[in-house]
PDB file of C-alpha atoms in Angstrom:
ATOM      1  CA  MET X   1       6.552 -25.428  19.553  1.00 48.00           C
ATOM      2  CA  GLU X   2       8.074 -24.584  16.196  1.00 52.00           C
ATOM      3  CA  PRO X   3       7.058 -26.837  13.289  1.00 61.00           C
ATOM      4  CA  PHE X   4       9.900 -28.984  12.053  1.00 73.00           C
ATOM      5  CA  ILE X   5      10.244 -29.667   8.352  1.00 84.00           C
ATOM      6  CA  THR X   6      12.791 -32.356   7.516  1.00 88.00           C
ATOM      7  CA  PRO X   7      15.453 -31.800   4.848  1.00 88.00           C
ATOM      8  CA  GLU X   8      13.930 -34.754   2.989  1.00 92.00           C
ATOM      9  CA  VAL X   9      10.562 -32.936   2.766  1.00 92.00           C
ATOM     10  CA  ILE X  10      12.335 -29.773   1.590  1.00 91.00           C
ATOM     11  CA  ASN X  11      14.185 -31.694  -1.135  1.00 92.00           C
ATOM     12  CA  ARG X  12      10.962 -33.332  -2.317  1.00 93.00           C
ATOM     13  CA  LEU X  13       9.264 -29.944  -2.233  1.00 92.00           C
ATOM     14  CA  LYS X  14      12.039 -28.456  -4.384  1.00 92.00           C
ATOM     15  CA  GLU X  15      11.423 -31.265  -6.871  1.00 93.00           C
ATOM     16  CA  GLY X  16       7.745 -30.295  -7.078  1.00 92.00           C
ATOM     17  CA  ASP X  17       6.306 -33.113  -4.957  1.00 92.00           C
ATOM     18  CA  LEU X  18       2.741 -32.179  -3.974  1.00 93.00           C
ATOM     19  CA  THR X  19       2.658 -34.580  -1.024  1.00 94.00           C
ATOM     20  CA  ALA X  20       5.736 -32.818   0.374  1.00 93.00           C
ATOM     21  CA  PHE X  21       3.882 -29.515  -0.044  1.00 95.00           C
ATOM     22  CA  ASP X  22       0.920 -30.986   1.848  1.00 94.00           C
ATOM     23  CA  GLU X  23       3.228 -32.137   4.657  1.00 93.00           C
ATOM     24  CA  MET X  24       4.863 -28.725   4.909  1.00 94.00           C
ATOM     25  CA  TYR X  25       1.472 -27.008   4.753  1.00 95.00           C
ATOM     26  CA  SER X  26       0.015 -29.198   7.497  1.00 93.00           C
ATOM     27  CA  ALA X  27       3.015 -28.559   9.731  1.00 93.00           C
ATOM     28  CA  THR X  28       3.029 -24.774   9.269  1.00 92.00           C
ATOM     29  CA  ILE X  29      -0.527 -23.589   8.564  1.00 94.00           C
ATOM     30  CA  ASN X  30      -1.540 -22.963  12.176  1.00 91.00           C
ATOM     31  CA  LYS X  31       1.460 -20.705  12.854  1.00 88.00           C
ATOM     32  CA  VAL X  32       1.186 -18.913   9.522  1.00 91.00           C
ATOM     33  CA  TYR X  33      -2.563 -18.412   9.801  1.00 91.00           C
ATOM     34  CA  GLY X  34      -2.269 -17.158  13.380  1.00 88.00           C
ATOM     35  CA  THR X  35       0.483 -14.710  12.454  1.00 87.00           C
ATOM     36  CA  VAL X  36      -1.458 -13.378   9.472  1.00 88.00           C
ATOM     37  CA  TYR X  37      -4.667 -13.129  11.483  1.00 86.00           C
ATOM     38  CA  VAL X  38      -2.988 -11.006  14.150  1.00 82.00           C
ATOM     39  CA  LEU X  39      -1.144  -8.730  11.715  1.00 80.00           C
ATOM     40  CA  ALA X  40      -3.557  -8.481   8.766  1.00 80.00           C
ATOM     41  CA  PRO X  41      -4.955  -5.008   8.160  1.00 68.00           C
ATOM     42  CA  ASN X  42      -8.351  -6.442   7.210  1.00 74.00           C
ATOM     43  CA  LYS X  43      -9.536  -9.703   8.796  1.00 81.00           C
ATOM     44  CA  GLN X  44     -11.682 -10.539   5.746  1.00 85.00           C
ATOM     45  CA  GLU X  45      -8.493 -10.799   3.662  1.00 86.00           C
ATOM     46  CA  VAL X  46      -6.655 -13.296   5.903  1.00 90.00           C
ATOM     47  CA  ASP X  47      -7.451 -16.310   3.706  1.00 92.00           C
ATOM     48  CA  GLU X  48      -6.287 -14.492   0.560  1.00 91.00           C
ATOM     49  CA  ILE X  49      -3.035 -13.452   2.224  1.00 91.00           C
ATOM     50  CA  VAL X  50      -2.369 -16.983   3.487  1.00 94.00           C
ATOM     51  CA  ASN X  51      -3.062 -18.378   0.008  1.00 94.00           C
ATOM     52  CA  GLU X  52      -0.606 -15.882  -1.477  1.00 92.00           C
ATOM     53  CA  ILE X  53       2.027 -16.874   1.100  1.00 94.00           C
ATOM     54  CA  TYR X  54       1.790 -20.557   0.216  1.00 95.00           C
ATOM     55  CA  PHE X  55       1.787 -19.728  -3.477  1.00 94.00           C
ATOM     56  CA  GLN X  56       5.035 -17.828  -2.899  1.00 93.00           C
ATOM     57  CA  VAL X  57       6.448 -20.803  -0.964  1.00 94.00           C
ATOM     58  CA  TRP X  58       5.712 -23.074  -3.916  1.00 94.00           C
ATOM     59  CA  LYS X  59       7.080 -20.560  -6.403  1.00 93.00           C
ATOM     60  CA  SER X  60      10.275 -19.663  -4.540  1.00 92.00           C
ATOM     61  CA  ILE X  61      11.221 -22.811  -2.610  1.00 93.00           C
ATOM     62  CA  SER X  62      14.293 -23.115  -4.835  1.00 91.00           C
ATOM     63  CA  ASN X  63      15.610 -19.931  -3.144  1.00 88.00           C
ATOM     64  CA  TYR X  64      15.535 -21.528   0.293  1.00 91.00           C
ATOM     65  CA  ASP X  65      19.031 -21.811   1.777  1.00 87.00           C
ATOM     66  CA  GLU X  66      19.131 -24.955   3.892  1.00 86.00           C
ATOM     67  CA  SER X  67      21.802 -23.500   6.184  1.00 87.00           C
ATOM     68  CA  SER X  68      19.066 -21.669   8.109  1.00 83.00           C
ATOM     69  CA  PRO X  69      15.879 -23.132   9.594  1.00 86.00           C
ATOM     70  CA  PHE X  70      12.932 -23.437   7.216  1.00 90.00           C
ATOM     71  CA  THR X  71      10.685 -21.516   9.612  1.00 85.00           C
ATOM     72  CA  PHE X  72      12.955 -18.439   9.417  1.00 84.00           C
ATOM     73  CA  TRP X  73      12.702 -18.493   5.636  1.00 89.00           C
ATOM     74  CA  LEU X  74       8.935 -19.066   5.783  1.00 91.00           C
ATOM     75  CA  ASN X  75       8.476 -16.244   8.304  1.00 87.00           C
ATOM     76  CA  GLY X  76      10.424 -13.962   5.986  1.00 86.00           C
ATOM     77  CA  LEU X  77       7.890 -14.753   3.270  1.00 89.00           C
ATOM     78  CA  VAL X  78       4.997 -14.225   5.682  1.00 88.00           C
ATOM     79  CA  PHE X  79       6.187 -10.790   6.777  1.00 87.00           C
ATOM     80  CA  ARG X  80       7.049  -9.675   3.230  1.00 87.00           C
ATOM     81  CA  GLN X  81       3.615 -10.713   2.001  1.00 88.00           C
ATOM     82  CA  LEU X  82       1.924  -8.902   4.889  1.00 84.00           C
ATOM     83  CA  LYS X  83       3.945  -5.776   4.159  1.00 83.00           C
ATOM     84  CA  ASN X  84       3.093  -5.982   0.440  1.00 84.00           C
ATOM     85  CA  TRP X  85      -0.572  -6.567   1.230  1.00 83.00           C
ATOM     86  CA  LYS X  86      -0.699  -3.550   3.561  1.00 79.00           C
ATOM     87  CA  LEU X  87       0.967  -1.384   0.929  1.00 79.00           C
ATOM     88  CA  LYS X  88      -1.489  -2.530  -1.737  1.00 79.00           C
ATOM     89  CA  ALA X  89      -4.411  -1.933   0.630  1.00 74.00           C
ATOM     90  CA  TRP X  90      -3.124   1.559   1.359  1.00 74.00           C
ATOM     91  CA  LYS X  91      -2.777   2.278  -2.368  1.00 74.00           C
ATOM     92  CA  ARG X  92      -6.328   1.047  -2.997  1.00 72.00           C
ATOM     93  CA  MET X  93      -7.628   3.276  -0.198  1.00 75.00           C
ATOM     94  CA  GLU X  94      -5.718   6.259  -1.591  1.00 74.00           C
ATOM     95  CA  LEU X  95      -7.182   5.636  -5.026  1.00 73.00           C
ATOM     96  CA  VAL X  96     -10.690   5.448  -3.564  1.00 71.00           C
ATOM     97  CA  ARG X  97     -10.032   8.659  -1.605  1.00 73.00           C
ATOM     98  CA  LYS X  98      -8.873  10.432  -4.757  1.00 70.00           C
ATOM     99  CA  ILE X  99     -11.845   9.161  -6.706  1.00 68.00           C
ATOM    100  CA  LYS X 100     -14.168  10.421  -3.999  1.00 65.00           C
ATOM    101  CA  SER X 101     -12.487  13.807  -4.036  1.00 64.00           C
ATOM    102  CA  PHE X 102     -13.092  13.970  -7.799  1.00 59.00           C
ATOM    103  CA  SER X 103     -16.713  12.882  -7.681  1.00 52.00           C
ATOM    104  CA  MET X 104     -17.741  14.572  -4.426  1.00 50.00           C
ATOM    105  CA  LYS X 105     -16.689  18.006  -5.645  1.00 49.00           C
ATOM    106  CA  ASP X 106     -19.854  20.144  -5.368  1.00 43.00           C
ATOM    107  CA  SER X 107     -21.956  16.997  -5.086  1.00 46.00           C
ATOM    108  CA  PHE X 108     -24.057  15.464  -2.332  1.00 44.00           C
ATOM    109  CA  VAL X 109     -24.190  11.853  -3.459  1.00 45.00           C
ATOM    110  CA  ARG X 110     -24.805   9.274  -0.746  1.00 48.00           C
ATOM    111  CA  ASP X 111     -21.813   7.094   0.163  1.00 50.00           C
ATOM    112  CA  ASP X 112     -23.437   3.760  -0.744  1.00 48.00           C
ATOM    113  CA  VAL X 113     -24.401   5.039  -4.196  1.00 47.00           C
ATOM    114  CA  LEU X 114     -20.920   6.477  -4.665  1.00 46.00           C
ATOM    115  CA  LYS X 115     -19.235   3.187  -3.708  1.00 46.00           C
ATOM    116  CA  SER X 116     -21.235   1.224  -6.257  1.00 47.00           C
ATOM    117  CA  GLN X 117     -20.451   3.748  -8.979  1.00 51.00           C
ATOM    118  CA  ASN X 118     -16.743   4.278  -8.186  1.00 50.00           C
ATOM    119  CA  GLN X 119     -15.547   1.203 -10.019  1.00 49.00           C
ATOM    120  CA  GLU X 120     -17.556   1.996 -13.150  1.00 58.00           C
ATOM    121  CA  TRP X 121     -16.425   5.610 -12.995  1.00 58.00           C
ATOM    122  CA  VAL X 122     -12.726   4.695 -12.744  1.00 59.00           C
ATOM    123  CA  PHE X 123     -13.005   2.276 -15.657  1.00 61.00           C
ATOM    124  CA  SER X 124     -14.834   4.829 -17.793  1.00 65.00           C
ATOM    125  CA  MET X 125     -12.198   7.479 -16.953  1.00 69.00           C
ATOM    126  CA  VAL X 126      -9.322   5.218 -17.896  1.00 69.00           C
ATOM    127  CA  ASP X 127     -11.154   3.677 -20.855  1.00 67.00           C
ATOM    128  CA  SER X 128     -11.542   7.078 -22.504  1.00 74.00           C
ATOM    129  CA  MET X 129      -7.765   7.654 -22.511  1.00 79.00           C
ATOM    130  CA  PRO X 130      -5.381   6.932 -25.375  1.00 81.00           C
ATOM    131  CA  TYR X 131      -3.983   3.394 -25.157  1.00 73.00           C
ATOM    132  CA  LYS X 132      -0.374   4.375 -24.358  1.00 82.00           C
ATOM    133  CA  LEU X 133      -1.517   6.485 -21.402  1.00 84.00           C
ATOM    134  CA  LYS X 134      -4.004   3.868 -20.248  1.00 78.00           C
ATOM    135  CA  GLU X 135      -1.417   1.071 -20.150  1.00 76.00           C
ATOM    136  CA  VAL X 136       0.947   3.162 -18.016  1.00 83.00           C
ATOM    137  CA  LEU X 137      -1.782   4.029 -15.488  1.00 80.00           C
ATOM    138  CA  LEU X 138      -2.966   0.427 -15.293  1.00 72.00           C
ATOM    139  CA  LEU X 139       0.537  -0.911 -14.728  1.00 75.00           C
ATOM    140  CA  VAL X 140       1.305   1.742 -12.099  1.00 80.00           C
ATOM    141  CA  TYR X 141      -1.959   1.812 -10.151  1.00 74.00           C
ATOM    142  CA  PHE X 142      -3.551  -1.592 -10.668  1.00 65.00           C
ATOM    143  CA  TYR X 143      -0.400  -3.722 -10.773  1.00 63.00           C
ATOM    144  CA  ASP X 144       1.603  -1.527  -8.368  1.00 75.00           C
ATOM    145  CA  TYR X 145       4.650  -1.359 -10.647  1.00 77.00           C
ATOM    146  CA  SER X 146       7.184   1.416 -10.271  1.00 88.00           C
ATOM    147  CA  LEU X 147       7.837   3.586 -13.315  1.00 91.00           C
ATOM    148  CA  LYS X 148      11.113   1.710 -13.852  1.00 91.00           C
ATOM    149  CA  GLU X 149       9.273  -1.621 -13.802  1.00 86.00           C
ATOM    150  CA  VAL X 150       6.688  -0.279 -16.259  1.00 84.00           C
ATOM    151  CA  ALA X 151       9.546   0.772 -18.550  1.00 89.00           C
ATOM    152  CA  ASN X 152      10.940  -2.777 -18.388  1.00 84.00           C
ATOM    153  CA  VAL X 153       7.554  -4.379 -19.028  1.00 78.00           C
ATOM    154  CA  LEU X 154       6.833  -2.143 -22.026  1.00 81.00           C
ATOM    155  CA  ASN X 155      10.462  -2.141 -23.204  1.00 84.00           C
ATOM    156  CA  VAL X 156      10.456   1.672 -23.326  1.00 88.00           C
ATOM    157  CA  PRO X 157      12.892   4.169 -21.742  1.00 95.00           C
ATOM    158  CA  VAL X 158      12.001   5.334 -18.217  1.00 95.00           C
ATOM    159  CA  GLY X 159      11.872   8.939 -19.438  1.00 95.00           C
ATOM    160  CA  THR X 160       9.149   8.001 -21.917  1.00 95.00           C
ATOM    161  CA  ILE X 161       7.147   6.295 -19.169  1.00 93.00           C
ATOM    162  CA  LYS X 162       7.517   9.361 -16.914  1.00 94.00           C
ATOM    163  CA  SER X 163       6.310  11.534 -19.762  1.00 95.00           C
ATOM    164  CA  ARG X 164       3.315   9.272 -20.468  1.00 91.00           C
ATOM    165  CA  HIS X 165       2.470   9.147 -16.759  1.00 91.00           C
ATOM    166  CA  HIS X 166       2.619  12.946 -16.531  1.00 90.00           C
ATOM    167  CA  THR X 167       0.519  13.286 -19.694  1.00 91.00           C
ATOM    168  CA  ALA X 168      -2.049  10.824 -18.310  1.00 86.00           C
ATOM    169  CA  ILE X 169      -2.359  12.830 -15.093  1.00 84.00           C
ATOM    170  CA  LYS X 170      -2.735  16.056 -17.092  1.00 86.00           C
ATOM    171  CA  TYR X 171      -5.365  14.339 -19.220  1.00 84.00           C
ATOM    172  CA  LEU X 172      -7.350  13.332 -16.132  1.00 80.00           C
ATOM    173  CA  LYS X 173      -7.045  16.824 -14.621  1.00 80.00           C
ATOM    174  CA  LYS X 174      -8.180  18.473 -17.831  1.00 80.00           C
ATOM    175  CA  ARG X 175     -11.064  16.093 -18.330  1.00 77.00           C
ATOM    176  CA  TYR X 176     -12.212  15.512 -14.743  1.00 69.00           C
ATOM    177  CA  GLY X 177     -11.074  18.485 -12.715  1.00 65.00           C
ATOM    178  CA  ASN X 178      -8.031  19.954 -11.047  1.00 56.00           C
ATOM    179  CA  SER X 179      -8.698  18.665  -7.526  1.00 48.00           C
ATOM    180  CA  ILE X 180      -5.609  16.446  -7.416  1.00 45.00           C
ATOM    181  CA  THR X 181      -1.920  17.183  -7.898  1.00 44.00           C
ATOM    182  CA  SER X 182       0.645  15.132  -9.809  1.00 42.00           C
ATOM    183  CA  ARG X 183       2.552  14.501  -6.573  1.00 41.00           C
ATOM    184  CA  GLU X 184      -0.589  13.039  -4.935  1.00 41.00           C
ATOM    185  CA  VAL X 185      -1.164  10.688  -7.838  1.00 46.00           C
ATOM    186  CA  GLY X 186       2.384   9.405  -7.699  1.00 41.00           C
ATOM    187  CA  LEU X 187       4.355  11.162 -10.409  1.00 38.00           C
ATOM    188  CA  ASN X 188       7.469  10.745  -8.274  1.00 39.00           C
ATOM    189  CA  LYS X 189       7.144   6.902  -8.199  1.00 43.00           C
ATOM    190  CA  CYS X 190      10.569   6.108  -9.704  1.00 40.00           C
TER     191      CYS X 190
END
């Protein structure tokens, strides 16, 4: 049975009423949690994904068009968040793979030692870069912004951001090895 959320609850929710949010949450959590649990790429992240979904509900309830059922709108949020989460997980795995390819070159370090050192190694790599290159890499790879979005955030032309991104990749290659191409790192992220 589909949860039913009354128009009165939706209106109160749009006004920022926390009790209305609790009512909506109570009526929908089982369906949302079940959907996320089945589709989540990593079962340990289900709670985080569900929290993000309800945060997005709270943040974007004003966009809800009451001409369609609330559950359709909510399911749209659920599936978009799952898709975003999978994409972010894939990007994190790609970054870890690239880091391993850098550090495993001619090395026989055990995996558990490597995993504990990866985070420190990435931060030390990025920390040694000039600030303008560092901010572009952080916005692209840690915040998952496109180069156009980075340009908007920094209020700089897209061409400048592309140039900084390319320079940052060249910097990493020069300093840490040539085992990765610009295309692999995401130079074509526009």
